[in-house]
Coordinates of C-alpha atoms in Angstrom, one line a residue:
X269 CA 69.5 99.1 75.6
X270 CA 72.5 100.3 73.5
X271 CA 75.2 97.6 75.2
X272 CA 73.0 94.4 75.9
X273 CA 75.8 92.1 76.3
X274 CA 77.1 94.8 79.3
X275 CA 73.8 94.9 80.9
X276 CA 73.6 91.3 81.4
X277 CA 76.8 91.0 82.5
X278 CA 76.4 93.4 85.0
X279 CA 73.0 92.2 86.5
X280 CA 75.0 88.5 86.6
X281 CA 77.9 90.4 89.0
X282 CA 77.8 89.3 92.3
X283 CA 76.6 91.9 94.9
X284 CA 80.3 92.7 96.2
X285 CA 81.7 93.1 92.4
X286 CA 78.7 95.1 92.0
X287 CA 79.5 97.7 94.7
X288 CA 83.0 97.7 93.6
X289 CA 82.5 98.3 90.2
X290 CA 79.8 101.6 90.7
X291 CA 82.4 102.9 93.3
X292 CA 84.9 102.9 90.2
X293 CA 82.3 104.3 87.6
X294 CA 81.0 106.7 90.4
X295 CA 84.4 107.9 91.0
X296 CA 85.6 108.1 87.0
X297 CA 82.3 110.4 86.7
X298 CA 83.5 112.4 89.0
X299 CA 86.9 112.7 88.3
X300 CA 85.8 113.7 84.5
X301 CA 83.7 116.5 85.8
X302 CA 86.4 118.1 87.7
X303 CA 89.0 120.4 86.5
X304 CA 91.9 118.4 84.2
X305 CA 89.2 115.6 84.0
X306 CA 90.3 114.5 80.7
X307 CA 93.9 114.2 82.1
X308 CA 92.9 112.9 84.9
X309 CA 91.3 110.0 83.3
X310 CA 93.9 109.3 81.1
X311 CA 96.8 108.9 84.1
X312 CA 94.2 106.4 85.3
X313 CA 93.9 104.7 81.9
X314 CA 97.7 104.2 81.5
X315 CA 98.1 102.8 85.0
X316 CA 94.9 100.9 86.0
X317 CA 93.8 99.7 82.6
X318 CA 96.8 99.2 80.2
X319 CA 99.0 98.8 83.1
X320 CA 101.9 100.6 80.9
X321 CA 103.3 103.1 83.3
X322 CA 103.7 103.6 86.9
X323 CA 101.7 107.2 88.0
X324 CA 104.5 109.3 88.1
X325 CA 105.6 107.8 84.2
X326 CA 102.0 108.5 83.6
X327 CA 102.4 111.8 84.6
X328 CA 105.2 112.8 82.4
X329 CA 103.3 111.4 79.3
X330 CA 100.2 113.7 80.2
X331 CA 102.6 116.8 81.3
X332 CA 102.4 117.2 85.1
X333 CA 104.6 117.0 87.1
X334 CA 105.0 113.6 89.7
X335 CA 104.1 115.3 92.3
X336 CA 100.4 116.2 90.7
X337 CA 100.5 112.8 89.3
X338 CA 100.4 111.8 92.7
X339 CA 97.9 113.9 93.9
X340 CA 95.8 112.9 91.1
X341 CA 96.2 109.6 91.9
X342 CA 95.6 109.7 95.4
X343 CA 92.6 111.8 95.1
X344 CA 91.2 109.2 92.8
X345 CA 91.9 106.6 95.2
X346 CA 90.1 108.3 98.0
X347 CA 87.0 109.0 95.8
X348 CA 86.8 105.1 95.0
X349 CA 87.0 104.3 98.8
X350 CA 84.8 106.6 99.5
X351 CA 82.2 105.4 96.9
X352 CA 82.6 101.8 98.4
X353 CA 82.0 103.0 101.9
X354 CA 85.0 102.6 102.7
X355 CA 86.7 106.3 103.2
X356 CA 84.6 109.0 104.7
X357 CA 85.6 112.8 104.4
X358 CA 86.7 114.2 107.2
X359 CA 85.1 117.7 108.1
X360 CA 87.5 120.2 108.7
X361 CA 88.8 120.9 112.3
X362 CA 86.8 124.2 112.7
X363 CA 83.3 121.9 111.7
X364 CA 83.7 119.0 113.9
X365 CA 81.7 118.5 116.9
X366 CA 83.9 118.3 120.0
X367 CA 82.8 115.5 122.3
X368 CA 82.4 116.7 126.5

């Protein structure tokens, strides 16, 4: 085990911190896989984590624009909730089953 002190930690979590927490990691995983991943995680790390700048601040420091800042943010957002069970994608119009 390369972080004992995390691993026990973790395993003392109760269930519901548990669940939050693997939505977050689950989410950050995938959020550094995509495209501007790296950029991605670092407008989460200035507003979640050091709590230094609002998203669209965060945005300027990274170079996008607010309005991507905010779809990055958003996007994020919705893949936590989504990992917690609490968001589900919605199929697009032409895929969902219509109800007689």
């Amino acid at each position: 085990i390369s972080k004992p002190t995390e691993q026990i930690a973790l395993k003392l979590l109760p269930r519901v911190k548990q669940q939050e927490f693997d939505a977050v990691r689950e989410a950050l995983e995938e959020t550094k896989a995509g495209p501007d991943g790296e950029h991605k995680l670092e407008l989460i790390r200035l507003v979640y984590w050091k709590r230094t700048h609002t998203v669209d601040g965060a945005g300027y420091v990274i170079g996008v624009s607010a309005r991507t800042a905010r779809r990055w943010h958003a996007a994020f957002v919705y893949a936590v909730a989504e990992k917690y069970g609490l968001y589900e994608k919605m199929a697009p119009q032409s895929q969902k089953k219509v109800l007689s």
